[in-house]
Amino acid sequence: MERVEAELFTDGGNNAVVRLPGRRFPGVLIQGDSLSTLRSDVAEVVKAFDQGDVAGARETAGLLLDDLDALLARYSAALEAHEIPLPYRP
């Protein structure tokens, strides 16, 4: 294990925006339990499609999209607040 200092652009929370040494742009640190939940939600979408439940898959995928949009908005706001350009086209 290596210890490094990182720049924290948001509160810690479950999805902190941080920049590691040597990186131009910050990233998002997702806690393990949150990552596991995200994976389970994607698996639920796949299962619903496999079972022919397109409506259920669409609903769950829509919720996932909302969560990812909120995460991306948090990331974008953190970079904007620190006058860092986005590393992608909005």
mmCIF file of N, CA, C and O in Angstrom, residues 4 9 18-19 37 45 61 64 79:
data_model
loop_
_atom_site.group_PDB
_atom_site.id
_atom_site.type_symbol
_atom_site.label_atom_id
_atom_site.label_comp_id
_atom_site.label_asym_id
_atom_site.label_seq_id
_atom_site.Cartn_x
_atom_site.Cartn_y
_atom_site.Cartn_z
ATOM 1 N N VAL A 4 -0.579 8.513 -0.238
ATOM 2 C CA VAL A 4 -0.388 9.721 -1.039
ATOM 3 C C VAL A 4 -1.325 10.799 -0.523
ATOM 4 O O VAL A 4 -2.335 10.501 0.111
ATOM 5 N N PHE A 9 -12.126 17.901 -3.592
ATOM 6 C CA PHE A 9 -12.896 18.999 -4.171
ATOM 7 C C PHE A 9 -14.332 19.062 -3.657
ATOM 8 O O PHE A 9 -15.044 20.031 -3.919
ATOM 9 N N VAL A 18 -11.993 13.814 -6.128
ATOM 10 C CA VAL A 18 -10.615 13.955 -5.671
ATOM 11 C C VAL A 18 -9.659 13.941 -6.860
ATOM 12 O O VAL A 18 -9.979 13.412 -7.925
ATOM 13 N N ARG A 19 -8.491 14.530 -6.646
ATOM 14 C CA ARG A 19 -7.449 14.450 -7.677
ATOM 15 C C ARG A 19 -6.217 13.829 -7.025
ATOM 16 O O ARG A 19 -5.725 14.318 -6.008
ATOM 17 N N THR A 37 -23.798 -1.623 -5.071
ATOM 18 C CA THR A 37 -25.197 -1.300 -5.364
ATOM 19 C C THR A 37 -25.378 -0.956 -6.831
ATOM 20 O O THR A 37 -26.335 -1.415 -7.476
ATOM 21 N N VAL A 45 -31.187 -4.746 -14.424
ATOM 22 C CA VAL A 45 -31.598 -4.358 -15.781
ATOM 23 C C VAL A 45 -31.389 -5.534 -16.734
ATOM 24 O O VAL A 45 -32.284 -5.886 -17.523
ATOM 25 N N ALA A 61 -33.295 1.094 -15.545
ATOM 26 C CA ALA A 61 -32.258 1.813 -16.286
ATOM 27 C C ALA A 61 -32.454 3.326 -16.152
ATOM 28 O O ALA A 61 -31.477 4.080 -16.031
ATOM 29 N N LEU A 64 -31.104 4.332 -12.823
ATOM 30 C CA LEU A 64 -29.642 4.328 -12.906
ATOM 31 C C LEU A 64 -29.134 5.579 -13.611
ATOM 32 O O LEU A 64 -28.164 6.198 -13.172
ATOM 33 N N LEU A 79 -15.703 20.764 -10.386
ATOM 34 C CA LEU A 79 -14.670 21.286 -11.278
ATOM 35 C C LEU A 79 -14.911 22.749 -11.591
ATOM 36 O O LEU A 79 -13.975 23.559 -11.576
#
